[in-house]
CSV table of C-alpha atoms in Angstrom, one decimal:
chain,number,residue,atom,x,y,z
W,1,MET,CA,0.0,0.0,0.0
W,2,SER,CA,2.8,2.4,0.9
W,3,HIS,CA,4.8,1.4,-2.2
W,4,CYS,CA,1.8,2.2,-4.4
W,5,SER,CA,1.3,5.5,-2.7
W,6,SER,CA,4.9,6.4,-3.2
W,7,ARG,CA,4.8,5.5,-6.9
W,8,ALA,CA,1.6,7.5,-7.3
W,9,LEU,CA,3.2,10.6,-5.6
W,10,THR,CA,6.3,10.2,-7.8
W,11,LEU,CA,4.2,10.0,-11.0
W,12,LEU,CA,2.0,12.9,-9.9
W,13,SER,CA,5.0,15.1,-9.2
W,14,SER,CA,6.5,14.2,-12.6
W,15,VAL,CA,3.2,15.1,-14.4
W,16,PHE,CA,2.9,18.4,-12.5
W,17,GLY,CA,6.5,19.2,-13.3
W,18,ALA,CA,6.1,18.5,-17.0
W,19,CYS,CA,2.9,20.6,-17.1
W,20,GLY,CA,4.6,23.5,-15.3
W,21,LEU,CA,7.5,23.4,-17.7
W,22,LEU,CA,5.1,23.2,-20.7
W,23,LEU,CA,2.9,26.0,-19.6
W,24,VAL,CA,5.7,28.5,-18.9
W,25,GLY,CA,7.4,27.5,-22.2
W,26,ILE,CA,4.2,28.2,-24.1
W,27,ALA,CA,3.6,31.5,-22.3
W,28,VAL,CA,7.1,32.7,-23.0
W,29,SER,CA,7.0,31.8,-26.7
W,30,THR,CA,3.5,33.1,-27.6
W,31,ASP,CA,2.1,36.6,-28.2
W,32,TYR,CA,-1.1,36.6,-26.2
W,33,TRP,CA,-0.1,38.1,-22.9
W,34,LEU,CA,-2.1,41.3,-23.4
W,35,TYR,CA,-4.9,42.6,-25.6
W,36,MET,CA,-5.4,46.3,-26.1
W,37,GLU,CA,-7.9,48.3,-28.1
W,38,GLU,CA,-8.3,52.0,-28.8
W,39,GLY,CA,-10.9,54.0,-30.6
W,40,THR,CA,-13.2,57.0,-30.7
W,41,VAL,CA,-16.7,57.4,-29.5
W,42,LEU,CA,-19.0,58.9,-32.2
W,43,PRO,CA,-21.1,61.6,-30.6
W,44,GLN,CA,-24.0,61.2,-33.0
W,45,ASN,CA,-25.1,57.7,-31.8
W,46,GLN,CA,-22.6,56.9,-29.1
W,47,THR,CA,-21.2,54.1,-31.1
W,48,THR,CA,-17.5,53.3,-31.1
W,49,GLU,CA,-15.0,53.2,-34.0
W,50,VAL,CA,-11.9,51.0,-33.4
W,51,LYS,CA,-8.7,52.8,-34.3
W,52,MET,CA,-6.2,50.2,-33.2
W,53,ALA,CA,-6.3,46.7,-31.6
W,54,LEU,CA,-3.4,44.5,-30.9
W,55,HIS,CA,-2.2,41.5,-28.9
W,56,ALA,CA,1.3,41.4,-27.5
W,57,GLY,CA,3.7,38.9,-26.0
W,58,LEU,CA,7.2,39.2,-24.6
W,59,TRP,CA,8.8,39.3,-28.0
W,60,ARG,CA,6.3,40.5,-30.5
W,61,VAL,CA,3.3,42.8,-31.1
W,62,CYS,CA,0.6,41.9,-33.6
W,63,PHE,CA,-2.1,44.2,-34.8
W,64,PHE,CA,-5.6,42.8,-35.7
W,65,ALA,CA,-7.5,46.1,-36.3
W,66,GLY,CA,-6.7,49.6,-37.5
W,67,ARG,CA,-4.2,50.8,-40.1
W,68,GLU,CA,-1.6,48.2,-39.1
W,69,LYS,CA,-4.0,45.3,-39.2
W,70,GLY,CA,-2.3,42.0,-40.0
W,71,ARG,CA,1.2,43.3,-39.1
W,72,CYS,CA,3.4,41.7,-36.5
W,73,VAL,CA,6.6,43.4,-35.3
W,74,ALA,CA,9.3,42.4,-32.9
W,75,SER,CA,8.9,44.2,-29.5
W,76,GLU,CA,12.2,46.1,-29.9
W,77,TYR,CA,10.9,47.6,-33.1
W,78,PHE,CA,7.4,48.5,-32.2
W,79,LEU,CA,8.2,52.2,-32.0
W,80,GLU,CA,9.0,52.5,-35.7
W,81,PRO,CA,7.6,55.7,-37.1
W,82,GLU,CA,5.4,54.0,-39.7
W,83,ILE,CA,3.5,52.0,-37.0
W,84,ASN,CA,0.5,54.0,-36.0
W,85,LEU,CA,-0.2,53.7,-32.3
W,86,VAL,CA,-3.0,55.9,-31.3
W,87,THR,CA,-1.7,57.4,-28.0
W,88,GLU,CA,1.6,57.8,-26.3
W,89,ASN,CA,0.3,55.8,-23.3
W,90,THR,CA,-0.2,52.7,-25.4
W,91,GLU,CA,3.4,53.0,-26.6
W,92,ASN,CA,4.5,53.4,-23.0
W,93,ILE,CA,2.6,50.3,-21.9
W,94,LEU,CA,4.4,48.2,-24.6
W,95,LYS,CA,7.7,49.7,-23.6
W,96,THR,CA,7.4,49.3,-19.8
W,97,VAL,CA,6.2,45.7,-19.8
W,98,ARG,CA,9.4,44.7,-21.5
W,99,THR,CA,11.1,45.2,-18.1
W,100,ALA,CA,9.3,42.0,-17.0
W,101,THR,CA,10.6,39.9,-19.8
W,102,PRO,CA,13.8,38.5,-18.1
W,103,PHE,CA,11.9,37.0,-15.1
W,104,PRO,CA,9.8,34.5,-17.1
W,105,MET,CA,13.0,33.6,-19.1
W,106,VAL,CA,14.9,32.9,-15.9
W,107,SER,CA,11.9,31.0,-14.5
W,108,LEU,CA,11.8,28.8,-17.7
W,109,PHE,CA,15.5,27.9,-17.2
W,110,LEU,CA,15.1,27.2,-13.5
W,111,VAL,CA,12.0,25.0,-14.0
W,112,PHE,CA,13.7,23.0,-16.7
W,113,THR,CA,16.7,22.4,-14.4
W,114,ALA,CA,14.4,21.5,-11.6
W,115,PHE,CA,12.4,19.1,-13.8
W,116,VAL,CA,15.6,17.3,-14.9
W,117,ILE,CA,17.0,17.0,-11.4
W,118,SER,CA,13.6,15.8,-10.1
W,119,ASN,CA,13.4,13.0,-12.7
W,120,ILE,CA,17.0,11.9,-11.9
W,121,GLY,CA,16.0,11.8,-8.3
W,122,HIS,CA,13.0,9.5,-9.2
W,123,ILE,CA,15.3,7.2,-11.2
W,124,ARG,CA,17.8,7.1,-8.3
W,125,PRO,CA,15.5,7.4,-5.2
W,126,GLN,CA,18.4,6.6,-2.8
W,127,ARG,CA,19.9,10.0,-3.6
W,128,THR,CA,17.4,12.0,-1.5
W,129,ILE,CA,19.4,15.2,-1.8
W,130,LEU,CA,18.3,15.5,-5.4
W,131,ALA,CA,14.7,15.8,-4.3
W,132,PHE,CA,15.5,18.7,-2.0
W,133,VAL,CA,17.7,20.4,-4.7
W,134,SER,CA,14.9,20.1,-7.3
W,135,GLY,CA,12.4,21.5,-4.7
W,136,ILE,CA,14.7,24.6,-4.2
W,137,PHE,CA,14.9,25.1,-8.0
W,138,PHE,CA,11.1,24.9,-8.3
W,139,ILE,CA,10.7,27.5,-5.5
W,140,LEU,CA,13.2,29.8,-7.2
W,141,SER,CA,11.5,29.4,-10.5
W,142,GLY,CA,8.1,30.2,-9.0
W,143,LEU,CA,9.5,33.3,-7.3
W,144,SER,CA,11.1,34.5,-10.5
W,145,LEU,CA,7.9,34.0,-12.4
W,146,VAL,CA,5.7,35.7,-9.8
W,147,VAL,CA,8.0,38.7,-9.7
W,148,GLY,CA,7.7,38.9,-13.5
W,149,LEU,CA,3.9,38.7,-13.3
W,150,VAL,CA,3.6,41.4,-10.6
W,151,LEU,CA,6.0,43.7,-12.5
W,152,TYR,CA,4.1,43.1,-15.7
W,153,ILE,CA,0.7,43.9,-14.1
W,154,SER,CA,2.0,47.0,-12.2
W,155,SER,CA,3.6,48.4,-15.3
W,156,ILE,CA,0.3,48.3,-17.1
W,157,ASN,CA,-1.7,49.6,-14.2
W,158,ASP,CA,0.7,52.6,-13.7
W,159,GLU,CA,0.3,53.6,-17.4
W,160,VAL,CA,-3.5,53.1,-17.4
W,161,MET,CA,-3.9,55.3,-14.2
W,162,ASN,CA,-1.8,58.0,-15.9
W,163,ARG,CA,-3.9,57.9,-19.0
W,164,PRO,CA,-5.9,61.1,-19.6
W,165,SER,CA,-9.6,60.6,-19.5
W,166,SER,CA,-11.7,61.6,-22.5
W,167,SER,CA,-15.3,61.3,-23.5
W,168,GLU,CA,-14.3,61.1,-27.1
W,169,GLN,CA,-11.8,58.3,-26.8
W,170,TYR,CA,-12.0,54.8,-25.3
W,171,PHE,CA,-9.4,52.3,-24.3
W,172,HIS,CA,-9.8,48.7,-23.3
W,173,TYR,CA,-7.2,46.1,-22.2
W,174,ARG,CA,-7.3,42.5,-20.9
W,175,TYR,CA,-4.9,39.8,-20.2
W,176,GLY,CA,-4.6,36.9,-22.7
W,177,TRP,CA,-4.3,33.2,-22.4
W,178,SER,CA,-0.5,33.3,-22.5
W,179,PHE,CA,-0.6,35.3,-19.2
W,180,ALA,CA,-3.0,32.8,-17.8
W,181,PHE,CA,-0.7,29.9,-18.7
W,182,ALA,CA,2.2,31.7,-16.9
W,183,ALA,CA,0.0,32.2,-13.8
W,184,SER,CA,-1.1,28.5,-13.9
W,185,SER,CA,2.5,27.4,-14.2
W,186,PHE,CA,3.4,29.4,-11.0
W,187,LEU,CA,0.7,27.5,-9.1
W,188,LEU,CA,2.0,24.1,-10.4
W,189,LYS,CA,5.5,25.1,-9.4
W,190,GLU,CA,4.4,25.8,-5.8
W,191,VAL,CA,2.9,22.3,-5.7
W,192,MET,CA,6.0,20.8,-7.2
W,193,SER,CA,8.3,22.6,-4.6
W,194,GLN,CA,6.6,20.3,-2.0
W,195,GLY,CA,6.2,17.2,-4.2
W,196,PRO,CA,9.8,16.2,-4.5
W,197,GLN,CA,10.4,16.5,-0.7
W,198,GLU,CA,7.3,14.5,0.1
W,199,SER,CA,8.3,11.8,-2.4
W,200,SER,CA,11.8,11.7,-0.7
W,201,GLU,CA,10.2,11.3,2.7
W,202,TRP,CA,8.1,8.4,1.4
W,203,GLY,CA,11.3,6.8,0.0
W,204,GLY,CA,13.0,7.2,3.4
W,205,LEU,CA,10.1,5.6,5.2
W,206,LEU,CA,10.0,2.7,2.8
W,207,GLY,CA,13.8,2.3,3.1
W,208,ALA,CA,13.5,2.1,6.9
């Protein structure tokens, strides 16, 4: 019974680790962290006209409405003069969120390292130190990711709060599924930071 429980815990921690690695990998590599839309409110009938809409990731910005519809550009080039961003605040949002980029990248590296060490520990359960080392790496990976997420959110909120209000213009933004994947990966990493240690404890009990 204990042996089955230990194997189930080991399998579960491996699955969670793989899911966490996959989620943060997809989040880092895709362009759907943030959606933004700008336009004008027509005074005649109070309808709206979209001037610009985009979705952005850590590396690229893609426009799906407005004059730049269908165009994708690398983040470091989004301020090219020919790209028509409606307001300076939108440009500032895209510029400030780039400060959060290194943290998900570091998190991806750390969770990959933790996943490898954790699986080596499962193959060689007598080396219990590997479980604790992988747990530390999972914790560090989670901390790096949550710092990046908080920095990303705060950068957007600061610019939105400083945005001048106008009855003739509107602005909407929302977080995309890439951001949700990153947040889900953080939760899995926190589970994984405990999983390897618990698995190691089970192995120690069985060995006794």
